[in-house]
mmCIF file of C-alpha atoms in Angstrom:
data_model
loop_
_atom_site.group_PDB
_atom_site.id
_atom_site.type_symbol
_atom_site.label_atom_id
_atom_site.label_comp_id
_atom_site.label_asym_id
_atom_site.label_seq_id
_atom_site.Cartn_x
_atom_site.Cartn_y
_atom_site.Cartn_z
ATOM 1 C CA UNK A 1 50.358 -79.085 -46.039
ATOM 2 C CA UNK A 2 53.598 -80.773 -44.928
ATOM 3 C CA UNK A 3 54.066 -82.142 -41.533
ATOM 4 C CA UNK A 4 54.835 -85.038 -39.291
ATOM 5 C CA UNK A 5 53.138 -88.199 -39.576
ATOM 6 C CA UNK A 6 53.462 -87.670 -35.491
ATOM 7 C CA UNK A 7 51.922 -84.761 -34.972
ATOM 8 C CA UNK A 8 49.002 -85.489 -37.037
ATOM 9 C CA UNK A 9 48.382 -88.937 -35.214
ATOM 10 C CA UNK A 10 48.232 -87.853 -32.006
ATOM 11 C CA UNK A 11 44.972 -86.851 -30.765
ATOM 12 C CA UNK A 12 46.098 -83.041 -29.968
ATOM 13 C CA UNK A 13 47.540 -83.483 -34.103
ATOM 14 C CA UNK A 14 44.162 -83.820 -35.169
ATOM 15 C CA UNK A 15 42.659 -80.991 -33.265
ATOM 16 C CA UNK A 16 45.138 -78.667 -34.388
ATOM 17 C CA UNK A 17 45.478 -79.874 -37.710
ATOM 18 C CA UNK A 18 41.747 -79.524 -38.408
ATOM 19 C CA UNK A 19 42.047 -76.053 -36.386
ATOM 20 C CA UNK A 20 44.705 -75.367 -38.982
ATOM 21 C CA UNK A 21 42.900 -76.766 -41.940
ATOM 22 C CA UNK A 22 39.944 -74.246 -40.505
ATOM 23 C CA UNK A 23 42.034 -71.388 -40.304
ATOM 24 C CA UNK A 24 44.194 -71.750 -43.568
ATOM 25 C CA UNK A 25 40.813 -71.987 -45.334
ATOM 26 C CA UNK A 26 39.672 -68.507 -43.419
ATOM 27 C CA UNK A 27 43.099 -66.708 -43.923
ATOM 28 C CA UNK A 28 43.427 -65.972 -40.218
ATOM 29 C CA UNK A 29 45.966 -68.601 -39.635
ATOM 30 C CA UNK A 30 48.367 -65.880 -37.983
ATOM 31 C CA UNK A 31 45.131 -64.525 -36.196
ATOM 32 C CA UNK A 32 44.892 -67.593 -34.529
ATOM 33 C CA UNK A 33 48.393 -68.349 -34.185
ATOM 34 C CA UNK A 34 48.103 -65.095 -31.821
ATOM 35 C CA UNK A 35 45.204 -66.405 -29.764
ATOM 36 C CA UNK A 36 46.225 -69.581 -29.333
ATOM 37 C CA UNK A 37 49.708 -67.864 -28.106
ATOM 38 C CA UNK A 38 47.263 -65.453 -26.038
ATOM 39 C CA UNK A 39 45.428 -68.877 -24.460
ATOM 40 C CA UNK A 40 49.139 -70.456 -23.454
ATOM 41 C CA UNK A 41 49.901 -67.678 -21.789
ATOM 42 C CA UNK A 42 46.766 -67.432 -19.511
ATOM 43 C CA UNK A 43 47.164 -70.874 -18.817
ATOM 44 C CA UNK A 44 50.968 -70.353 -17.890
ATOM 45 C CA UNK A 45 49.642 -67.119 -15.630
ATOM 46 C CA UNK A 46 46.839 -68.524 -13.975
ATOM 47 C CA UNK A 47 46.654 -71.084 -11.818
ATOM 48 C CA UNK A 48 42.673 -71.033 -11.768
ATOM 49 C CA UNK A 49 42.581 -71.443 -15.564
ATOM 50 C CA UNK A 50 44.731 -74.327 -15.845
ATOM 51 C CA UNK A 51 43.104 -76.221 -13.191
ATOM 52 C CA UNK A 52 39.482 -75.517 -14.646
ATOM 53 C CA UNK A 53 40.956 -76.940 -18.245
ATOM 54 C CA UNK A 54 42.632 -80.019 -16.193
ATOM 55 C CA UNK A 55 39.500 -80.977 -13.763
ATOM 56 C CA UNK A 56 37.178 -83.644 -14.834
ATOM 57 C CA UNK A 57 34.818 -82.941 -12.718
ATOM 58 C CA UNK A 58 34.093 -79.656 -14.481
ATOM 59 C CA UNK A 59 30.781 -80.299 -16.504
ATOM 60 C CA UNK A 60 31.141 -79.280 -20.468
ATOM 61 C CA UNK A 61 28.399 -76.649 -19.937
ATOM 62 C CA UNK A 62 29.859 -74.637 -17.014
ATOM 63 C CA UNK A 63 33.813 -75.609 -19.139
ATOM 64 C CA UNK A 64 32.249 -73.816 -22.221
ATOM 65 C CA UNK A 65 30.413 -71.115 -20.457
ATOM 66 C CA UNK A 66 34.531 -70.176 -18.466
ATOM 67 C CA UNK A 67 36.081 -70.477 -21.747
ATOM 68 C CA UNK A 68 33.802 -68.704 -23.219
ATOM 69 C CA UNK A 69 34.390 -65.673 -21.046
ATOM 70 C CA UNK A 70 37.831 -66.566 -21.306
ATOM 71 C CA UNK A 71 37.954 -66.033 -25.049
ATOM 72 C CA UNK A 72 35.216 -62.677 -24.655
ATOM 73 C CA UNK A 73 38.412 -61.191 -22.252
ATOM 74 C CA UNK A 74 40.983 -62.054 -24.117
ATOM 75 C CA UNK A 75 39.628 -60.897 -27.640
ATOM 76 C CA UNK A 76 40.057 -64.131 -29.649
ATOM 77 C CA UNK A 77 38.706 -64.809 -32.627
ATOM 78 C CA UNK A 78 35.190 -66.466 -33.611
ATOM 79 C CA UNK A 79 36.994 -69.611 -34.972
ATOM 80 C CA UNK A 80 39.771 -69.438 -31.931
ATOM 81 C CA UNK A 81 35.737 -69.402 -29.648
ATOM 82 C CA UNK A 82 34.598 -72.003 -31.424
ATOM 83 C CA UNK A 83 37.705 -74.363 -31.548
ATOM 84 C CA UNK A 84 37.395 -73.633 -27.684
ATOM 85 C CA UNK A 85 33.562 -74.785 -27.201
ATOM 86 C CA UNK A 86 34.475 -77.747 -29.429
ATOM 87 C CA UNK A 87 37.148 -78.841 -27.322
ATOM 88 C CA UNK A 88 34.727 -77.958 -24.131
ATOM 89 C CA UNK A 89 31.871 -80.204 -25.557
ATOM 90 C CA UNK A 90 34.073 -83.032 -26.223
ATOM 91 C CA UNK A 91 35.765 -82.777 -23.102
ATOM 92 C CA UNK A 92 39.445 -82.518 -24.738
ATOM 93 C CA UNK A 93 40.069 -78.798 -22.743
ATOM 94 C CA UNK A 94 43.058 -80.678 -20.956
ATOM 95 C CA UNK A 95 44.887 -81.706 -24.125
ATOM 96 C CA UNK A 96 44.904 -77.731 -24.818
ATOM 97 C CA UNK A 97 48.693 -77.482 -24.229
ATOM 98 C CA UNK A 98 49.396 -79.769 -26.698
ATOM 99 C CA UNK A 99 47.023 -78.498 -29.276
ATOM 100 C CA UNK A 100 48.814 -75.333 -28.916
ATOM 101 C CA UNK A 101 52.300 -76.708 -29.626
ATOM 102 C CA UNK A 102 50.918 -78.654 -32.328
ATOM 103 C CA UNK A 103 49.246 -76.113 -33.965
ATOM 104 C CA UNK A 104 52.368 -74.085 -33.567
ATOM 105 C CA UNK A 105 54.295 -76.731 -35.131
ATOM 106 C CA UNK A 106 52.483 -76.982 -38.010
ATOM 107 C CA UNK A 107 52.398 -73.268 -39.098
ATOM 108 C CA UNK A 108 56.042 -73.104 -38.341
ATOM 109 C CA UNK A 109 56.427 -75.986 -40.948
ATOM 110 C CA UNK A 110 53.751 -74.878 -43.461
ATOM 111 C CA UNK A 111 55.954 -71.387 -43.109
ATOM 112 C CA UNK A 112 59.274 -73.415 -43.357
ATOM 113 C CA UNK A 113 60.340 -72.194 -40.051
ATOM 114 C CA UNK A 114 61.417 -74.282 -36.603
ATOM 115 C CA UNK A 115 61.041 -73.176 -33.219
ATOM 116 C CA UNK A 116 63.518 -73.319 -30.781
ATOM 117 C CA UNK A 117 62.723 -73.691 -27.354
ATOM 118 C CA UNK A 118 65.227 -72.143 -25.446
ATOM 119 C CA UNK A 119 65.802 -72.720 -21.813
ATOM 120 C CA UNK A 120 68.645 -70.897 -19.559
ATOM 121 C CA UNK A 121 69.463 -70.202 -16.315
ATOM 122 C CA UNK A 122 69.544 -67.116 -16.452
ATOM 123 C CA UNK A 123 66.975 -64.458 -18.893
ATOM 124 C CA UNK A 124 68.912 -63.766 -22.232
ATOM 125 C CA UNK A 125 69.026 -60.133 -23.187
ATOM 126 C CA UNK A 126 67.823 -59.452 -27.115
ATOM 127 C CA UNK A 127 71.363 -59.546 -28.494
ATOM 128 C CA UNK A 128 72.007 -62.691 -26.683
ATOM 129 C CA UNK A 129 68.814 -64.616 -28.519
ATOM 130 C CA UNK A 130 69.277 -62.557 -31.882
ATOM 131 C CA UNK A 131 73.137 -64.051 -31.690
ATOM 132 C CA UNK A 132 71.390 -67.539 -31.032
ATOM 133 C CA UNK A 133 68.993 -67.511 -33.556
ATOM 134 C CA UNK A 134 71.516 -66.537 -35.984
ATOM 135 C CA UNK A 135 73.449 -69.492 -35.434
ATOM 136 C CA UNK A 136 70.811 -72.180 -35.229
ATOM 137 C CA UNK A 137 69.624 -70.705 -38.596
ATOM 138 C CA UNK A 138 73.037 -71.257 -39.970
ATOM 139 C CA UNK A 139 73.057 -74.854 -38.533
ATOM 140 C CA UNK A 140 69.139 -76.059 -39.087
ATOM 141 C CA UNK A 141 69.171 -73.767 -42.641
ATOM 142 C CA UNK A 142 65.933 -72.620 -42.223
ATOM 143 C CA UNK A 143 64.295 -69.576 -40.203
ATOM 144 C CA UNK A 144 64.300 -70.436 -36.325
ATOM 145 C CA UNK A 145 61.649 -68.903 -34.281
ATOM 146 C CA UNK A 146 62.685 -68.145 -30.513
ATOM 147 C CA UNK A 147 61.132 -69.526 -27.184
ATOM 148 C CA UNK A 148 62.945 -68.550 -24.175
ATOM 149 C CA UNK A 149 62.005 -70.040 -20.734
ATOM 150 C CA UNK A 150 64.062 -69.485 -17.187
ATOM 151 C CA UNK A 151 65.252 -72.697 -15.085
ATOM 152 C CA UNK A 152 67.788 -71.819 -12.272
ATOM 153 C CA UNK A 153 68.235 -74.924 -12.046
ATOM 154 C CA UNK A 154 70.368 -75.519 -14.844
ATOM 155 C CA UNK A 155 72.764 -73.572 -13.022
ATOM 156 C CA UNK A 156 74.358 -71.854 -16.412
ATOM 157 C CA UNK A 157 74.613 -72.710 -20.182
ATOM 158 C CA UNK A 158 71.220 -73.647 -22.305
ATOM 159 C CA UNK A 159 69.214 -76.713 -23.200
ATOM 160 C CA UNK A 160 68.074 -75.945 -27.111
ATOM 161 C CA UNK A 161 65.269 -77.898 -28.378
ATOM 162 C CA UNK A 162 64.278 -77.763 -32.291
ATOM 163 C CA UNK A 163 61.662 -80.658 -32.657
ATOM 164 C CA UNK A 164 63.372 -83.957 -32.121
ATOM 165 C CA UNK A 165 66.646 -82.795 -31.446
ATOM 166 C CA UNK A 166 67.987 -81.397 -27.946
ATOM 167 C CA UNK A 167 71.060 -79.614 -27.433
ATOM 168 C CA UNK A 168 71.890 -79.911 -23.494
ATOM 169 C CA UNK A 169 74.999 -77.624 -22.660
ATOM 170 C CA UNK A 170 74.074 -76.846 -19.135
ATOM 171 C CA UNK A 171 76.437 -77.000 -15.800
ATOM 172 C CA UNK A 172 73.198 -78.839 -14.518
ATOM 173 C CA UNK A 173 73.581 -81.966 -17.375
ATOM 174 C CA UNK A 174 77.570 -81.539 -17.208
ATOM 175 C CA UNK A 175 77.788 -81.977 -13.193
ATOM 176 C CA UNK A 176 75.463 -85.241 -13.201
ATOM 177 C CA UNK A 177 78.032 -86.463 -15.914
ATOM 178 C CA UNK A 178 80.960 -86.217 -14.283
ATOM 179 C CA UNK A 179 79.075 -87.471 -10.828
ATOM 180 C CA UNK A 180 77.999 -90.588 -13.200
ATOM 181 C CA UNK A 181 81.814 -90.653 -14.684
ATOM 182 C CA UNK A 182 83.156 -90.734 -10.511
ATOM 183 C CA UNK A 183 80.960 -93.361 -9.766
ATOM 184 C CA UNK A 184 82.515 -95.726 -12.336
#
């Protein structure tokens, strides 16, 4: 498996790598791809959920017993259930986020893909991401997976991230420049 030295020394890189290792072994690696994308967006969509991961105070048997029911409602996996009561028991439910995008990170390698995380001001219609993704695929020369996000406060144009790399074309990045440029 080929990835960053990075990702695999942080503490969410080991979690997800071993999660990884796990799932590659099992063949479910998409499977779990799919619940870990599932888990993201819960956190994303509830408030209550992200706090419970976040709050210390939250013992590891009432943390596994929530994610538990969690996973039960959302229809993950056994090995997704279990990486979840792992990360309960060991208290590591707040590095979650992070696991996630590492874990993603890694398949997209191990696949030979990058993702792209897209953010706009405004939400891009299908023909306006297919037209992006063809064009980062002609400039990264590999197959770019799509993440689109919504900031108004950009105020128009898109910030493109692909790993380490960051592409800022927005009004918002273009104004403060010129404000910086008036200032002297």
């Amino acid at each position: 498996m080929e990835n960053s030295g990075g990702i695999k020394a942080s503490l969410q890189g080991r979690y997800a790598s071993a999660l990884f290792d796990l799932a590659s072994e099992n063949g479910t690696v998409s499977a779990v791809e799919g619940d870990l994308e599932k888990i993201d967006a819960t956190i994303k969509g509830s408030d209550v959920f992200a706090a419970l991961i976040r709050n210390p105070q939250v013992s590891r048997d009432a943390a596994a017993k929530a994610t538990g029911a969690v996973a039960q409602v959302l229809g993950l996996s056994p090995l997704t259930r279990n990486f979840l009561g792992v990360l309960a028991a060991n208290r590591r439910l707040s590095a979650l986020p992070e696991i996630i995008r590492a874990f993603a990170a890694i398949a997209a390698a191990q696949r030979g893909e990058a993702t792209a995380e897209v953010t706009s001001a405004h939400a891009l219609n299908d023909d306006q991401v297919e037209q992006l993704r063809q064009k980062l695929e002609a400039r990264e020369g590999r197959k770019v997976k799509i993440k689109t996000s919504v900031d108004p406060e950009l105020l128009g144009g898109l910030v493109v991230t692909i790993g380490s790399k960051r592409i800022d074309s927005s009004i918002r990045t273009r104004l403060n420049s010129l404000a910086q440029a008036m200032k002297g």
